[in-house]
């Protein structure tokens, strides 16, 4: 089933904006950058928002710094100038950011807190990553820390400190320990969410401002649905 609400220039959830960056709380279903679907990407929505807000003539510059999976929600950072984009790219590629995610899973992990280390192999044709316990050909090391945050009747909220940024990393690693994210059919969930989302949310992000050189932190409210609301 299609996602019901996507971001537009009118309903965009802006968490922060200055002359250099703009930080958005992405809705599940928003695609960060254009792909073969032809759907309007979030980058173009943000450009339209800026064009309207500042009554800008001509094209608006916006640099894509990083991405979130389409069914995932939460924090996405964009660069507003070509000067800032490579600085932000460097921060993210070198892991100089602190990323906290929330994931609602269908089964509690064996340990309430743990560090997960896997070796991920990406299958581009399937748009999926496979987690291995030891290094295999073509694999990349994936590391995250988690702790059990909240117990619901049928689900469990995990808080995840993401240490590496691999393709579908959280989804693949949690599935590998038997704790599949709610709604994530690709990684073994029993059923999909009605709106096509998965219960994975980029909750907070901390990094050094690329111009002001001071630490900045952003926190994104989770989507408004009964499961997320029960976790808070």
GROMACS .gro file of N, CA, C and O in nm, residues 77-180:
model
  416
   77UNK      N    1   2.027   1.575   0.653
   77UNK     CA    2   2.097   1.703   0.644
   77UNK      C    3   2.127   1.735   0.498
   77UNK      O    4   2.174   1.649   0.423
   78UNK      N    5   2.101   1.861   0.459
   78UNK     CA    6   2.137   1.908   0.325
   78UNK      C    7   2.228   2.030   0.337
   78UNK      O    8   2.217   2.109   0.432
   79UNK      N    9   2.319   2.045   0.241
   79UNK     CA   10   2.407   2.162   0.234
   79UNK      C   11   2.341   2.271   0.148
   79UNK      O   12   2.290   2.241   0.040
   80UNK      N   13   2.346   2.394   0.196
   80UNK     CA   14   2.285   2.504   0.122
   80UNK      C   15   2.384   2.577   0.031
   80UNK      O   16   2.343   2.662  -0.048
   81UNK      N   17   2.514   2.542   0.045
   81UNK     CA   18   2.615   2.604  -0.041
   81UNK      C   19   2.713   2.498  -0.091
   81UNK      O   20   2.736   2.396  -0.025
   82UNK      N   21   2.774   2.525  -0.206
   82UNK     CA   22   2.872   2.432  -0.262
   82UNK      C   23   3.000   2.431  -0.180
   82UNK      O   24   3.079   2.336  -0.186
   83UNK      N   25   3.023   2.535  -0.102
   83UNK     CA   26   3.141   2.542  -0.015
   83UNK      C   27   3.127   2.444   0.103
   83UNK      O   28   3.225   2.381   0.144
   84UNK      N   29   3.008   2.431   0.154
   84UNK     CA   30   2.984   2.351   0.274
   84UNK      C   31   2.970   2.202   0.241
   84UNK      O   32   3.005   2.117   0.323
   85UNK      N   33   2.920   2.169   0.122
   85UNK     CA   34   2.892   2.029   0.088
   85UNK      C   35   3.014   1.937   0.107
   85UNK      O   36   3.002   1.834   0.175
   86UNK      N   37   3.132   1.969   0.051
   86UNK     CA   38   3.245   1.876   0.069
   86UNK      C   39   3.289   1.863   0.215
   86UNK      O   40   3.337   1.759   0.257
   87UNK      N   41   3.270   1.968   0.294
   87UNK     CA   42   3.305   1.962   0.436
   87UNK      C   43   3.212   1.863   0.509
   87UNK      O   44   3.257   1.783   0.592
   88UNK      N   45   3.084   1.872   0.477
   88UNK     CA   46   2.987   1.780   0.538
   88UNK      C   47   3.010   1.637   0.490
   88UNK      O   48   3.004   1.542   0.569
   89UNK      N   49   3.036   1.622   0.361
   89UNK     CA   50   3.064   1.489   0.306
   89UNK      C   51   3.182   1.424   0.379
   89UNK      O   52   3.180   1.304   0.410
   90UNK      N   53   3.284   1.503   0.409
   90UNK     CA   54   3.404   1.454   0.477
   90UNK      C   55   3.368   1.409   0.620
   90UNK      O   56   3.412   1.304   0.666
   91UNK      N   57   3.289   1.491   0.689
   91UNK     CA   58   3.246   1.456   0.825
   91UNK      C   59   3.175   1.321   0.828
   91UNK      O   60   3.203   1.236   0.913
   92UNK      N   61   3.084   1.302   0.735
   92UNK     CA   62   3.004   1.179   0.733
   92UNK      C   63   3.088   1.060   0.688
   92UNK      O   64   3.079   0.952   0.746
   93UNK      N   65   3.171   1.080   0.585
   93UNK     CA   66   3.249   0.967   0.533
   93UNK      C   67   3.355   0.921   0.633
   93UNK      O   68   3.391   0.803   0.638
   94UNK      N   69   3.404   1.014   0.715
   94UNK     CA   70   3.506   0.979   0.815
   94UNK      C   71   3.445   0.937   0.948
   94UNK      O   72   3.518   0.909   1.044
   95UNK      N   73   3.313   0.929   0.955
   95UNK     CA   74   3.246   0.883   1.077
   95UNK      C   75   3.253   0.982   1.192
   95UNK      O   76   3.243   0.943   1.309
   96UNK      N   77   3.268   1.111   1.162
   96UNK     CA   78   3.277   1.211   1.268
   96UNK      C   79   3.139   1.267   1.304
   96UNK      O   80   3.120   1.387   1.319
   97UNK      N   81   3.044   1.178   1.312
   97UNK     CA   82   2.908   1.212   1.351
   97UNK      C   83   2.861   1.110   1.454
   97UNK      O   84   2.909   0.997   1.457
   98UNK      N   85   2.770   1.150   1.540
   98UNK     CA   86   2.706   1.054   1.631
   98UNK      C   87   2.562   1.038   1.586
   98UNK      O   88   2.484   1.134   1.588
   99UNK      N   89   2.525   0.914   1.547
   99UNK     CA   90   2.392   0.885   1.495
   99UNK      C   91   2.320   0.791   1.590
   99UNK      O   92   2.366   0.681   1.617
  100UNK      N   93   2.206   0.837   1.639
  100UNK     CA   94   2.120   0.753   1.724
  100UNK      C   95   1.991   0.722   1.648
  100UNK      O   96   1.924   0.813   1.599
  101UNK      N   97   1.960   0.594   1.638
  101UNK     CA   98   1.836   0.550   1.572
  101UNK      C   99   1.745   0.483   1.674
  101UNK      O  100   1.792   0.429   1.775
  102UNK      N  101   1.616   0.484   1.646
  102UNK     CA  102   1.518   0.403   1.718
  102UNK      C  103   1.465   0.296   1.623
  102UNK      O  104   1.437   0.325   1.505
  103UNK      N  105   1.452   0.176   1.672
  103UNK     CA  106   1.395   0.067   1.593
  103UNK      C  107   1.296  -0.011   1.679
  103UNK      O  108   1.330  -0.051   1.791
  104UNK      N  109   1.176  -0.031   1.626
  104UNK     CA  110   1.077  -0.116   1.692
  104UNK      C  111   1.087  -0.254   1.630
  104UNK      O  112   1.070  -0.270   1.509
  105UNK      N  113   1.116  -0.354   1.713
  105UNK     CA  114   1.137  -0.490   1.663
  105UNK      C  115   1.034  -0.586   1.721
  105UNK      O  116   0.970  -0.559   1.822
  106UNK      N  117   1.018  -0.701   1.651
  106UNK     CA  118   0.913  -0.796   1.688
  106UNK      C  119   0.957  -0.897   1.794
  106UNK      O  120   0.876  -0.971   1.848
  107UNK      N  121   1.088  -0.900   1.823
  107UNK     CA  122   1.139  -0.994   1.922
  107UNK      C  123   1.255  -0.928   1.996
  107UNK      O  124   1.342  -0.867   1.934
  108UNK      N  125   1.256  -0.939   2.129
  108UNK     CA  126   1.364  -0.878   2.206
  108UNK      C  127   1.495  -0.953   2.181
  108UNK      O  128   1.495  -1.077   2.173
  109UNK      N  129   1.605  -0.882   2.168
  109UNK     CA  130   1.734  -0.950   2.156
  109UNK      C  131   1.764  -1.029   2.284
  109UNK      O  132   1.705  -1.004   2.390
  110UNK      N  133   1.857  -1.124   2.274
  110UNK     CA  134   1.893  -1.204   2.391
  110UNK      C  135   1.950  -1.118   2.503
  110UNK      O  136   1.927  -1.144   2.621
  111UNK      N  137   2.024  -1.014   2.467
  111UNK     CA  138   2.084  -0.924   2.566
  111UNK      C  139   2.019  -0.787   2.558
  111UNK      O  140   1.990  -0.737   2.449
  112UNK      N  141   1.996  -0.723   2.673
  112UNK     CA  142   1.933  -0.591   2.674
  112UNK      C  143   2.025  -0.483   2.618
  112UNK      O  144   1.979  -0.381   2.569
  113UNK      N  145   2.156  -0.505   2.629
  113UNK     CA  146   2.255  -0.416   2.568
  113UNK      C  147   2.362  -0.500   2.502
  113UNK      O  148   2.400  -0.604   2.556
  114UNK      N  149   2.409  -0.457   2.386
  114UNK     CA  150   2.514  -0.535   2.320
  114UNK      C  151   2.575  -0.454   2.207
  114UNK      O  152   2.520  -0.353   2.163
  115UNK      N  153   2.689  -0.502   2.160
  115UNK     CA  154   2.754  -0.449   2.041
  115UNK      C  155   2.746  -0.556   1.932
  115UNK      O  156   2.780  -0.672   1.958
  116UNK      N  157   2.697  -0.520   1.816
  116UNK     CA  158   2.686  -0.614   1.706
  116UNK      C  159   2.793  -0.584   1.601
  116UNK      O  160   2.807  -0.469   1.557
  117UNK      N  161   2.868  -0.687   1.565
  117UNK     CA  162   2.966  -0.675   1.458
  117UNK      C  163   2.935  -0.782   1.353
  117UNK      O  164   2.929  -0.901   1.385
  118UNK      N  165   2.910  -0.739   1.232
  118UNK     CA  166   2.886  -0.830   1.120
  118UNK      C  167   2.969  -0.784   1.000
  118UNK      O  168   3.022  -0.673   0.998
  119UNK      N  169   2.973  -0.870   0.902
  119UNK     CA  170   3.032  -0.835   0.772
  119UNK      C  171   2.920  -0.840   0.670
  119UNK      O  172   2.857  -0.943   0.650
  120UNK      N  173   2.890  -0.724   0.609
  120UNK     CA  174   2.776  -0.712   0.520
  120UNK      C  175   2.816  -0.722   0.373
  120UNK      O  176   2.915  -0.660   0.331
  121UNK      N  177   2.739  -0.798   0.299
  121UNK     CA  178   2.756  -0.807   0.154
  121UNK      C  179   2.630  -0.750   0.090
  121UNK      O  180   2.519  -0.795   0.119
  122UNK      N  181   2.649  -0.651   0.003
  122UNK     CA  182   2.536  -0.586  -0.063
  122UNK      C  183   2.504  -0.655  -0.195
  122UNK      O  184   2.593  -0.679  -0.277
  123UNK      N  185   2.375  -0.687  -0.214
  123UNK     CA  186   2.327  -0.740  -0.340
  123UNK      C  187   2.247  -0.629  -0.408
  123UNK      O  188   2.134  -0.600  -0.369
  124UNK      N  189   2.308  -0.566  -0.507
  124UNK     CA  190   2.246  -0.450  -0.572
  124UNK      C  191   2.118  -0.486  -0.646
  124UNK      O  192   2.022  -0.408  -0.648
  125UNK      N  193   2.116  -0.604  -0.708
  125UNK     CA  194   1.996  -0.646  -0.782
  125UNK      C  195   1.875  -0.659  -0.690
  125UNK      O  196   1.763  -0.624  -0.726
  126UNK      N  197   1.898  -0.712  -0.571
  126UNK     CA  198   1.790  -0.730  -0.475
  126UNK      C  199   1.770  -0.606  -0.387
  126UNK      O  200   1.672  -0.599  -0.312
  127UNK      N  201   1.863  -0.512  -0.396
  127UNK     CA  202   1.865  -0.395  -0.306
  127UNK      C  203   1.855  -0.443  -0.161
  127UNK      O  204   1.768  -0.401  -0.084
  128UNK      N  205   1.947  -0.531  -0.126
  128UNK     CA  206   1.945  -0.592   0.007
  128UNK      C  207   2.088  -0.623   0.050
  128UNK      O  208   2.175  -0.646  -0.034
  129UNK      N  209   2.112  -0.621   0.182
  129UNK     CA  210   2.242  -0.659   0.235
  129UNK      C  211   2.229  -0.784   0.321
  129UNK      O  212   2.130  -0.802   0.393
  130UNK      N  213   2.330  -0.868   0.313
  130UNK     CA  214   2.332  -0.993   0.389
  130UNK      C  215   2.442  -0.987   0.494
  130UNK      O  216   2.556  -0.950   0.464
  131UNK      N  217   2.408  -1.022   0.619
  131UNK     CA  218   2.501  -1.014   0.731
  131UNK      C  219   2.569  -1.149   0.754
  131UNK      O  220   2.502  -1.253   0.762
  132UNK      N  221   2.701  -1.145   0.768
  132UNK     CA  222   2.781  -1.265   0.796
  132UNK      C  223   2.855  -1.245   0.928
  132UNK      O  224   2.894  -1.133   0.962
  133UNK      N  225   2.879  -1.355   0.999
  133UNK     CA  226   2.946  -1.347   1.128
  133UNK      C  227   3.096  -1.323   1.115
  133UNK      O  228   3.161  -1.278   1.208
  134UNK      N  229   3.151  -1.356   0.999
  134UNK     CA  230   3.293  -1.333   0.977
  134UNK      C  231   3.314  -1.278   0.835
  134UNK      O  232   3.225  -1.285   0.752
  135UNK      N  233   3.432  -1.227   0.811
  135UNK     CA  234   3.461  -1.162   0.683
  135UNK      C  235   3.451  -1.261   0.568
  135UNK      O  236   3.503  -1.373   0.574
  136UNK      N  237   3.382  -1.219   0.462
  136UNK     CA  238   3.372  -1.299   0.340
  136UNK      C  239   3.406  -1.208   0.222
  136UNK      O  240   3.418  -1.087   0.237
  137UNK      N  241   3.420  -1.266   0.107
  137UNK     CA  242   3.457  -1.191  -0.013
  137UNK      C  243   3.356  -1.079  -0.041
  137UNK      O  244   3.235  -1.103  -0.044
  138UNK      N  245   3.406  -0.958  -0.060
  138UNK     CA  246   3.320  -0.845  -0.095
  138UNK      C  247   3.244  -0.784   0.022
  138UNK      O  248   3.158  -0.698   0.001
  139UNK      N  249   3.276  -0.826   0.143
  139UNK     CA  250   3.200  -0.777   0.260
  139UNK      C  251   3.264  -0.652   0.321
  139UNK      O  252   3.382  -0.624   0.302
  140UNK      N  253   3.182  -0.577   0.395
  140UNK     CA  254   3.228  -0.459   0.468
  140UNK      C  255   3.189  -0.475   0.616
  140UNK      O  256   3.078  -0.519   0.647
  141UNK      N  257   3.279  -0.436   0.703
  141UNK     CA  258   3.255  -0.449   0.847
  141UNK      C  259   3.145  -0.351   0.890
  141UNK      O  260   3.145  -0.233   0.853
  142UNK      N  261   3.052  -0.401   0.971
  142UNK     CA  262   2.940  -0.320   1.021
  142UNK      C  263   2.935  -0.330   1.172
  142UNK      O  264   2.939  -0.439   1.229
  143UNK      N  265   2.926  -0.215   1.238
  143UNK     CA  266   2.930  -0.209   1.384
  143UNK      C  267   2.819  -0.118   1.436
  143UNK      O  268   2.803  -0.005   1.388
  144UNK      N  269   2.745  -0.166   1.533
  144UNK     CA  270   2.647  -0.083   1.603
  144UNK      C  271   2.637  -0.128   1.748
  144UNK      O  272   2.671  -0.242   1.782
  145UNK      N  273   2.591  -0.037   1.832
  145UNK     CA  274   2.561  -0.067   1.972
  145UNK      C  275   2.412  -0.046   1.993
  145UNK      O  276   2.355   0.049   1.937
  146UNK      N  277   2.349  -0.132   2.071
  146UNK     CA  278   2.207  -0.112   2.098
  146UNK      C  279   2.179  -0.132   2.246
  146UNK      O  280   2.256  -0.196   2.319
  147UNK      N  281   2.066  -0.076   2.290
  147UNK     CA  282   2.014  -0.107   2.424
  147UNK      C  283   1.862  -0.108   2.417
  147UNK      O  284   1.800  -0.034   2.337
  148UNK      N  285   1.803  -0.193   2.496
  148UNK     CA  286   1.656  -0.203   2.502
  148UNK      C  287   1.603  -0.080   2.573
  148UNK      O  288   1.640  -0.051   2.687
  149UNK      N  289   1.516  -0.006   2.505
  149UNK     CA  290   1.465   0.121   2.557
  149UNK      C  291   1.328   0.104   2.622
  149UNK      O  292   1.304   0.152   2.732
  150UNK      N  293   1.236   0.035   2.552
  150UNK     CA  294   1.098   0.021   2.598
  150UNK      C  295   1.043  -0.115   2.560
  150UNK      O  296   1.067  -0.163   2.449
  151UNK      N  297   0.967  -0.177   2.650
  151UNK     CA  298   0.897  -0.302   2.621
  151UNK      C  299   0.748  -0.272   2.605
  151UNK      O  300   0.686  -0.217   2.695
  152UNK      N  301   0.691  -0.307   2.490
  152UNK     CA  302   0.548  -0.298   2.467
  152UNK      C  303   0.488  -0.439   2.478
  152UNK      O  304   0.560  -0.536   2.505
  153UNK      N  305   0.359  -0.451   2.458
  153UNK     CA  306   0.295  -0.583   2.468
  153UNK      C  307   0.353  -0.682   2.366
  153UNK      O  308   0.382  -0.796   2.398
  154UNK      N  309   0.368  -0.636   2.241
  154UNK     CA  310   0.412  -0.726   2.134
  154UNK      C  311   0.540  -0.682   2.064
  154UNK      O  312   0.590  -0.752   1.976
  155UNK      N  313   0.590  -0.565   2.101
  155UNK     CA  314   0.707  -0.511   2.034
  155UNK      C  315   0.807  -0.454   2.134
  155UNK      O  316   0.774  -0.435   2.252
  156UNK      N  317   0.926  -0.423   2.084
  156UNK     CA  318   1.034  -0.374   2.170
  156UNK      C  319   1.105  -0.261   2.098
  156UNK      O  320   1.137  -0.271   1.980
  157UNK      N  321   1.128  -0.152   2.172
  157UNK     CA  322   1.199  -0.037   2.114
  157UNK      C  323   1.347  -0.046   2.151
  157UNK      O  324   1.382  -0.052   2.270
  158UNK      N  325   1.432  -0.046   2.049
  158UNK     CA  326   1.576  -0.046   2.069
  158UNK      C  327   1.631   0.092   2.034
  158UNK      O  328   1.588   0.154   1.936
  159UNK      N  329   1.726   0.139   2.116
  159UNK     CA  330   1.800   0.261   2.082
  159UNK      C  331   1.936   0.218   2.030
  159UNK      O  332   2.007   0.141   2.095
  160UNK      N  333   1.971   0.267   1.912
  160UNK     CA  334   2.090   0.218   1.842
  160UNK      C  335   2.189   0.332   1.820
  160UNK      O  336   2.152   0.438   1.768
  161UNK      N  337   2.312   0.307   1.860
  161UNK     CA  338   2.422   0.398   1.831
  161UNK      C  339   2.496   0.341   1.711
  161UNK      O  340   2.566   0.241   1.722
  162UNK      N  341   2.476   0.404   1.596
  162UNK     CA  342   2.530   0.352   1.470
  162UNK      C  343   2.676   0.395   1.453
  162UNK      O  344   2.705   0.514   1.447
  163UNK      N  345   2.766   0.299   1.444
  163UNK     CA  346   2.908   0.329   1.438
  163UNK      C  347   2.964   0.329   1.296
  163UNK      O  348   3.066   0.392   1.268
  164UNK      N  349   2.902   0.254   1.205
  164UNK     CA  350   2.941   0.256   1.064
  164UNK      C  351   2.815   0.279   0.981
  164UNK      O  352   2.704   0.256   1.028
  165UNK      N  353   2.832   0.322   0.858
  165UNK     CA  354   2.716   0.357   0.775
  165UNK      C  355   2.705   0.270   0.652
  165UNK      O  356   2.726   0.318   0.540
  166UNK      N  357   2.673   0.144   0.671
  166UNK     CA  358   2.662   0.050   0.559
  166UNK      C  359   2.518   0.046   0.504
  166UNK      O  360   2.424   0.082   0.571
  167UNK      N  361   2.507  -0.004   0.381
  167UNK     CA  362   2.377  -0.018   0.315
  167UNK      C  363   2.285  -0.109   0.399
  167UNK      O  364   2.320  -0.222   0.430
  168UNK      N  365   2.168  -0.055   0.437
  168UNK     CA  366   2.068  -0.131   0.514
  168UNK      C  367   2.127  -0.194   0.641
  168UNK      O  368   2.082  -0.298   0.686
  169UNK      N  369   2.227  -0.127   0.699
  169UNK     CA  370   2.301  -0.190   0.808
  169UNK      C  371   2.214  -0.231   0.927
  169UNK      O  372   2.220  -0.346   0.972
  170UNK      N  373   2.136  -0.138   0.980
  170UNK     CA  374   2.056  -0.168   1.099
  170UNK      C  375   1.955  -0.277   1.068
  170UNK      O  376   1.936  -0.372   1.145
  171UNK      N  377   1.892  -0.267   0.952
  171UNK     CA  378   1.791  -0.364   0.913
  171UNK      C  379   1.849  -0.505   0.904
  171UNK      O  380   1.793  -0.602   0.954
  172UNK      N  381   1.967  -0.515   0.839
  172UNK     CA  382   2.030  -0.646   0.819
  172UNK      C  383   2.086  -0.703   0.948
  172UNK      O  384   2.071  -0.823   0.976
  173UNK      N  385   2.148  -0.618   1.030
  173UNK     CA  386   2.208  -0.668   1.153
  173UNK      C  387   2.103  -0.713   1.255
  173UNK      O  388   2.120  -0.815   1.321
  174UNK      N  389   1.996  -0.635   1.269
  174UNK     CA  390   1.890  -0.676   1.363
  174UNK      C  391   1.822  -0.804   1.315
  174UNK      O  392   1.790  -0.892   1.396
  175UNK      N  393   1.797  -0.814   1.185
  175UNK     CA  394   1.737  -0.937   1.132
  175UNK      C  395   1.827  -1.057   1.158
  175UNK      O  396   1.779  -1.168   1.187
  176UNK      N  397   1.959  -1.036   1.153
  176UNK     CA  398   2.055  -1.145   1.171
  176UNK      C  399   2.052  -1.202   1.313
  176UNK      O  400   2.086  -1.318   1.334
  177UNK      N  401   2.008  -1.120   1.411
  177UNK     CA  402   1.997  -1.171   1.548
  177UNK      C  403   1.853  -1.206   1.584
  177UNK      O  404   1.820  -1.232   1.700
  178UNK      N  405   1.765  -1.209   1.482
  178UNK     CA  406   1.626  -1.251   1.504
  178UNK      C  407   1.533  -1.143   1.553
  178UNK      O  408   1.421  -1.172   1.596
  179UNK      N  409   1.577  -1.017   1.548
  179UNK     CA  410   1.494  -0.905   1.593
  179UNK      C  411   1.459  -0.817   1.473
  179UNK      O  412   1.518  -0.711   1.451
  180UNK      N  413   1.363  -0.862   1.394
  180UNK     CA  414   1.327  -0.792   1.270
  180UNK      C  415   1.248  -0.665   1.300
  180UNK      O  416   1.162  -0.663   1.388
   0.00000   0.00000   0.00000
